[in-house]
Amino acid sequence: PQVLVGQRVTILGRDGDVAGVVGKKAIHLLEAEERTKASKTKQLWVDVGAADREGVAELGLRVGDPMVIAQGMVRLARDLIASRAIDDRIGAFVVLEAIRLLAEEPGALTASATAVATVQEEIGYQGGGARTSAYQLEPDVALVVDVTFSTDVPDIDKKELGEHELGGGPVLSRGSAAHAEVFERLAAVADSEGIPYTIQASPKATRTDADGIHLTRQGVPTGLISVPNRYMHSPNEVVSVEDLFNTARLIAAFIRDLDGSTDFTPR
């Protein structure tokens, strides 16, 4: 809620988009104790300029209409970009770019690849669309693309999170949801392709779609590839464009390397 205060939003109404502003009691009117506390959702509201309930209805708005922060993408120095919802729209971009790379050399493929964009990863996580998609597709192996914390900013404990910089390449997870053989193959492919990468320990839940996929049906060998991301879950998340393309290259190369003899049984 703290990042929402004062933000402009776009409400997706049944008659079209409606502009609004997230409101809160002015700081001048807050008690001294209130000023030191983070905002709570119940203390915020969205002002669309209507005078009353009827005015809101005339705009085509109803309880439960979704809304998004009205924030576009901007380019920063080097190859960095800032935007809302980079987590995890860039996952969809990376996967589509990987599919595009594969389509350039269809004769080099012996495996089939399916790209899936899922829902409900962020809310009340029970596997969401990732679990249902994996159940239907029954893949031999799955690669999940998400973001992880970039640690090249002030006030970050690298002893806890590791060192993952923007421009440092994709981050490969190791842990209970990340299949050991899939990780080893990803790392080997990255080395052979000259793609920089770092490794992240995820001993418990990854809080990504990997958690739902790897436990589907009889179990799915799953790899988790993450893109370093600054200011996660804020209106201005920041990533490196080079990291996006390197992640797509890694996925495409991994898939090209698969054949009928590929075995993900841990040895």
Short mmCIF file of C-alpha atoms in Angstrom, two decimals:
data_model
loop_
_atom_site.label_atom_id
_atom_site.label_comp_id
_atom_site.label_asym_id
_atom_site.label_seq_id
_atom_site.Cartn_x
_atom_site.Cartn_y
_atom_site.Cartn_z
CA PRO A 1 0.00 0.00 0.00
CA GLN A 2 2.86 2.41 0.72
CA VAL A 3 3.79 2.73 -2.96
CA LEU A 4 0.20 3.49 -3.96
CA VAL A 5 -0.21 6.79 -2.13
CA GLY A 6 -0.69 9.63 -4.62
CA GLN A 7 -0.41 7.39 -7.68
CA ARG A 8 -2.54 7.86 -10.77
CA VAL A 9 -4.43 4.74 -11.78
CA THR A 10 -6.44 3.50 -14.73
CA ILE A 11 -9.62 1.63 -13.84
CA LEU A 12 -10.75 -0.92 -16.41
CA GLY A 13 -14.47 -0.14 -16.41
CA ARG A 14 -17.15 -1.86 -18.48
CA ASP A 15 -17.54 1.25 -20.66
CA GLY A 16 -13.82 1.88 -21.03
CA ASP A 17 -10.85 3.12 -19.05
CA VAL A 18 -11.42 5.62 -16.25
CA ALA A 19 -8.66 7.73 -14.70
CA GLY A 20 -8.34 7.98 -10.94
CA VAL A 21 -5.99 9.05 -8.16
CA VAL A 22 -5.16 7.12 -5.00
CA GLY A 23 -6.07 9.38 -2.11
CA LYS A 24 -5.12 9.53 1.55
CA LYS A 25 -5.51 12.05 4.35
CA ALA A 26 -3.02 14.88 3.79
CA ILE A 27 0.17 14.56 5.82
CA HIS A 28 -0.56 17.90 7.49
CA LEU A 29 -3.72 16.39 9.01
CA LEU A 30 -2.08 13.25 10.36
CA GLU A 31 -1.21 12.89 14.02
CA ALA A 32 2.53 12.75 14.73
CA GLU A 33 2.33 9.03 15.50
CA GLU A 34 0.47 8.33 12.24
CA ARG A 35 3.18 9.97 10.15
CA THR A 36 5.73 7.33 11.14
CA LYS A 37 3.54 4.38 10.18
CA ALA A 38 3.17 2.76 6.77
CA SER A 39 -0.16 3.25 5.05
CA LYS A 40 -2.77 0.49 5.22
CA THR A 41 -5.00 -0.38 2.29
CA LYS A 42 -8.14 0.48 4.26
CA GLN A 43 -6.80 4.02 4.73
CA LEU A 44 -6.64 4.63 0.97
CA TRP A 45 -9.29 5.33 -1.64
CA VAL A 46 -9.48 6.00 -5.38
CA ASP A 47 -10.84 9.40 -6.41
CA VAL A 48 -12.31 9.49 -9.93
CA GLY A 49 -13.77 12.97 -9.54
CA ALA A 50 -17.38 11.84 -9.16
CA ALA A 51 -19.56 13.67 -6.63
CA ASP A 52 -21.49 10.61 -5.43
CA ARG A 53 -22.31 6.94 -5.97
CA GLU A 54 -24.53 7.74 -8.95
CA GLY A 55 -21.70 9.66 -10.58
CA VAL A 56 -19.42 6.66 -10.22
CA ALA A 57 -22.06 4.39 -11.79
CA GLU A 58 -22.42 6.79 -14.72
CA LEU A 59 -18.72 6.25 -15.44
CA GLY A 60 -19.43 2.55 -15.86
CA LEU A 61 -17.66 1.55 -12.66
CA ARG A 62 -18.65 -1.23 -10.28
CA VAL A 63 -17.19 -2.79 -7.15
CA GLY A 64 -14.38 -5.15 -8.09
CA ASP A 65 -13.29 -3.46 -11.32
CA PRO A 66 -9.54 -4.04 -11.80
CA MET A 67 -7.14 -1.14 -12.04
CA VAL A 68 -3.49 -0.58 -12.89
CA ILE A 69 -1.03 2.14 -12.00
CA ALA A 70 -0.84 4.68 -14.83
CA GLN A 71 2.90 4.44 -15.36
CA GLY A 72 4.61 3.86 -18.70
CA MET A 73 8.07 2.56 -19.52
CA VAL A 74 11.08 4.88 -19.57
CA ARG A 75 14.67 4.29 -20.63
CA LEU A 76 17.43 4.98 -18.14
CA ALA A 77 21.20 5.19 -18.62
CA ARG A 78 23.07 2.27 -20.16
CA ASP A 79 20.54 -0.35 -21.28
CA LEU A 80 18.24 -0.10 -18.28
CA ILE A 81 14.48 0.35 -18.45
CA ALA A 82 11.98 1.24 -15.73
CA SER A 83 8.30 0.32 -15.75
CA ARG A 84 5.42 -0.95 -13.67
CA ALA A 85 4.69 -4.68 -13.64
CA ILE A 86 8.09 -5.74 -14.94
CA ASP A 87 7.43 -8.57 -12.49
CA ASP A 88 6.47 -10.53 -14.45
CA ARG A 89 5.61 -9.09 -17.85
CA ILE A 90 9.25 -9.44 -18.82
CA GLY A 91 8.86 -13.18 -18.26
CA ALA A 92 6.37 -13.27 -21.11
CA PHE A 93 8.71 -11.20 -23.29
CA VAL A 94 11.68 -13.46 -22.59
CA VAL A 95 9.75 -16.62 -23.40
CA LEU A 96 8.38 -15.18 -26.64
CA GLU A 97 11.87 -14.04 -27.64
CA ALA A 98 13.17 -17.55 -26.96
CA ILE A 99 10.45 -18.99 -29.20
CA ARG A 100 11.37 -16.47 -31.90
CA LEU A 101 15.01 -17.57 -31.72
CA LEU A 102 13.96 -21.20 -32.04
CA ALA A 103 11.79 -20.38 -35.06
CA GLU A 104 14.85 -19.00 -36.86
CA GLU A 105 16.37 -22.50 -36.95
CA PRO A 106 13.47 -24.96 -36.98
CA GLY A 107 15.68 -27.70 -38.40
CA ALA A 108 17.87 -27.62 -35.29
CA LEU A 109 15.01 -28.75 -33.04
CA THR A 110 14.31 -32.30 -31.98
CA ALA A 111 12.08 -31.28 -29.06
CA SER A 112 8.78 -29.42 -29.10
CA ALA A 113 8.40 -26.27 -26.99
CA THR A 114 5.21 -24.74 -25.60
CA ALA A 115 5.10 -21.18 -24.27
CA VAL A 116 2.63 -20.53 -21.45
CA ALA A 117 1.64 -17.29 -19.72
CA THR A 118 -0.06 -18.01 -16.40
CA VAL A 119 -2.18 -16.16 -13.84
CA GLN A 120 -2.54 -16.09 -10.03
CA GLU A 121 1.14 -16.51 -9.20
CA GLU A 122 1.01 -13.48 -6.90
CA ILE A 123 -2.26 -14.07 -5.04
CA GLY A 124 -3.04 -16.78 -2.50
CA TYR A 125 -0.58 -19.07 -4.20
CA GLN A 126 -1.85 -22.61 -4.73
CA GLY A 127 -0.19 -23.19 -8.08
CA GLY A 128 -2.67 -21.12 -10.09
CA GLY A 129 -2.50 -21.29 -13.85
CA ALA A 130 0.96 -22.83 -13.71
CA ARG A 131 -0.36 -25.96 -12.02
CA THR A 132 -3.32 -26.36 -14.38
CA SER A 133 -1.16 -25.75 -17.46
CA ALA A 134 1.43 -28.28 -16.36
CA TYR A 135 -1.32 -30.78 -15.58
CA GLN A 136 -2.75 -30.46 -19.09
CA LEU A 137 0.53 -30.36 -21.01
CA GLU A 138 2.40 -33.06 -19.04
CA PRO A 139 5.81 -31.65 -20.05
CA ASP A 140 9.01 -33.69 -19.86
CA VAL A 141 10.76 -30.61 -18.48
CA ALA A 142 9.66 -27.08 -17.58
CA LEU A 143 11.52 -23.78 -17.40
CA VAL A 144 10.04 -20.98 -15.33
CA VAL A 145 11.01 -17.36 -15.96
CA ASP A 146 10.59 -14.79 -13.20
CA VAL A 147 12.50 -11.96 -11.53
CA THR A 148 14.69 -11.90 -8.45
CA PHE A 149 16.18 -9.19 -6.29
CA SER A 150 19.04 -7.24 -7.81
CA THR A 151 21.61 -6.67 -5.08
CA ASP A 152 23.55 -3.80 -6.68
CA VAL A 153 21.73 -1.11 -4.70
CA PRO A 154 22.39 0.43 -1.27
CA ASP A 155 21.19 -1.22 1.95
CA ILE A 156 21.14 -4.80 0.61
CA ASP A 157 22.58 -7.74 2.55
CA LYS A 158 24.54 -9.70 -0.04
CA LYS A 159 25.38 -12.34 2.56
CA GLU A 160 21.68 -13.21 2.60
CA LEU A 161 20.70 -12.65 -1.03
CA GLY A 162 23.92 -13.23 -2.95
CA GLU A 163 25.37 -11.00 -5.67
CA HIS A 164 23.06 -10.47 -8.63
CA GLU A 165 23.70 -7.31 -10.62
CA LEU A 166 21.82 -5.73 -13.49
CA GLY A 167 23.72 -6.76 -16.60
CA GLY A 168 25.14 -9.82 -14.85
CA GLY A 169 22.93 -12.23 -16.76
CA PRO A 170 20.17 -14.61 -15.70
CA VAL A 171 20.06 -16.08 -12.20
CA LEU A 172 19.79 -19.87 -11.94
CA SER A 173 18.09 -21.27 -8.85
CA ARG A 174 19.18 -24.28 -6.86
CA GLY A 175 16.86 -25.78 -4.28
CA SER A 176 13.91 -28.04 -3.58
CA ALA A 177 11.78 -26.83 -6.50
CA ALA A 178 14.68 -26.60 -8.97
CA HIS A 179 15.58 -29.99 -10.41
CA ALA A 180 19.29 -30.73 -10.02
CA GLU A 181 19.79 -32.10 -13.54
CA VAL A 182 17.90 -29.21 -15.12
CA PHE A 183 20.11 -26.77 -13.24
CA GLU A 184 23.29 -28.56 -14.33
CA ARG A 185 22.18 -28.57 -17.96
CA LEU A 186 21.25 -24.87 -17.82
CA ALA A 187 24.64 -24.01 -16.34
CA ALA A 188 26.47 -26.13 -18.92
CA VAL A 189 24.57 -24.52 -21.80
CA ALA A 190 25.24 -21.03 -20.43
CA ASP A 191 28.95 -21.82 -20.19
CA SER A 192 29.09 -23.18 -23.74
CA GLU A 193 27.16 -20.19 -25.14
CA GLY A 194 29.21 -17.63 -23.23
CA ILE A 195 26.16 -16.35 -21.36
CA PRO A 196 26.99 -14.81 -17.95
CA TYR A 197 24.90 -16.02 -15.01
CA THR A 198 24.80 -16.18 -11.24
CA ILE A 199 23.40 -18.82 -8.89
CA GLN A 200 20.76 -18.33 -6.21
CA ALA A 201 20.02 -20.71 -3.35
CA SER A 202 16.28 -21.38 -2.91
CA PRO A 203 16.12 -24.08 -0.22
CA LYS A 204 12.38 -23.81 0.39
CA ALA A 205 9.56 -22.35 -1.71
CA THR A 206 10.67 -20.12 -4.58
CA ARG A 207 7.38 -18.16 -4.56
CA THR A 208 7.25 -18.59 -8.32
CA ASP A 209 5.37 -20.86 -10.73
CA ALA A 210 8.11 -23.44 -10.19
CA ASP A 211 6.50 -24.34 -6.85
CA GLY A 212 3.28 -25.42 -8.54
CA ILE A 213 4.78 -27.03 -11.63
CA HIS A 214 7.37 -29.32 -10.08
CA LEU A 215 4.72 -31.08 -7.96
CA THR A 216 2.18 -31.58 -10.77
CA ARG A 217 1.06 -35.13 -11.57
CA GLN A 218 4.02 -37.47 -11.00
CA GLY A 219 6.38 -34.48 -10.79
CA VAL A 220 7.97 -32.34 -13.50
CA PRO A 221 11.72 -31.65 -13.75
CA THR A 222 11.72 -27.88 -13.40
CA GLY A 223 14.28 -25.13 -13.77
CA LEU A 224 13.89 -21.57 -12.50
CA ILE A 225 15.60 -18.76 -14.39
CA SER A 226 15.28 -15.26 -12.94
CA VAL A 227 16.14 -11.78 -14.18
CA PRO A 228 17.70 -9.37 -11.64
CA ASN A 229 15.17 -6.65 -10.83
CA ARG A 230 15.49 -3.46 -8.80
CA TYR A 231 12.59 -2.07 -6.73
CA MET A 232 10.35 -5.14 -7.07
CA HIS A 233 6.60 -4.61 -6.61
CA SER A 234 6.90 -0.86 -7.06
CA PRO A 235 5.58 1.36 -9.90
CA ASN A 236 9.14 1.66 -11.25
CA GLU A 237 10.92 -1.67 -11.39
CA VAL A 238 14.26 -1.60 -13.22
CA VAL A 239 15.94 -4.29 -15.33
CA SER A 240 18.69 -4.58 -17.92
CA VAL A 241 17.59 -5.22 -21.51
CA GLU A 242 20.77 -7.23 -22.08
CA ASP A 243 19.73 -9.57 -19.26
CA LEU A 244 16.39 -10.15 -20.99
CA PHE A 245 18.00 -11.15 -24.27
CA ASN A 246 20.64 -13.30 -22.56
CA THR A 247 17.90 -15.14 -20.68
CA ALA A 248 16.03 -15.77 -23.93
CA ARG A 249 19.26 -17.01 -25.55
CA LEU A 250 19.81 -19.42 -22.67
CA ILE A 251 16.30 -20.86 -22.93
CA ALA A 252 16.55 -21.30 -26.69
CA ALA A 253 19.95 -22.98 -26.43
CA PHE A 254 18.70 -25.27 -23.65
CA ILE A 255 15.78 -26.43 -25.81
CA ARG A 256 17.98 -26.95 -28.88
CA ASP A 257 20.20 -29.18 -26.77
CA LEU A 258 17.36 -31.59 -25.94
CA ASP A 259 16.85 -34.83 -27.85
CA GLY A 260 15.23 -38.21 -27.42
CA SER A 261 18.05 -39.46 -25.23
CA THR A 262 17.85 -36.59 -22.73
CA ASP A 263 17.48 -38.03 -19.25
CA PHE A 264 16.73 -35.91 -16.20
CA THR A 265 17.16 -38.74 -13.73
CA PRO A 266 19.55 -37.55 -10.99
CA ARG A 267 22.76 -39.59 -10.90
#
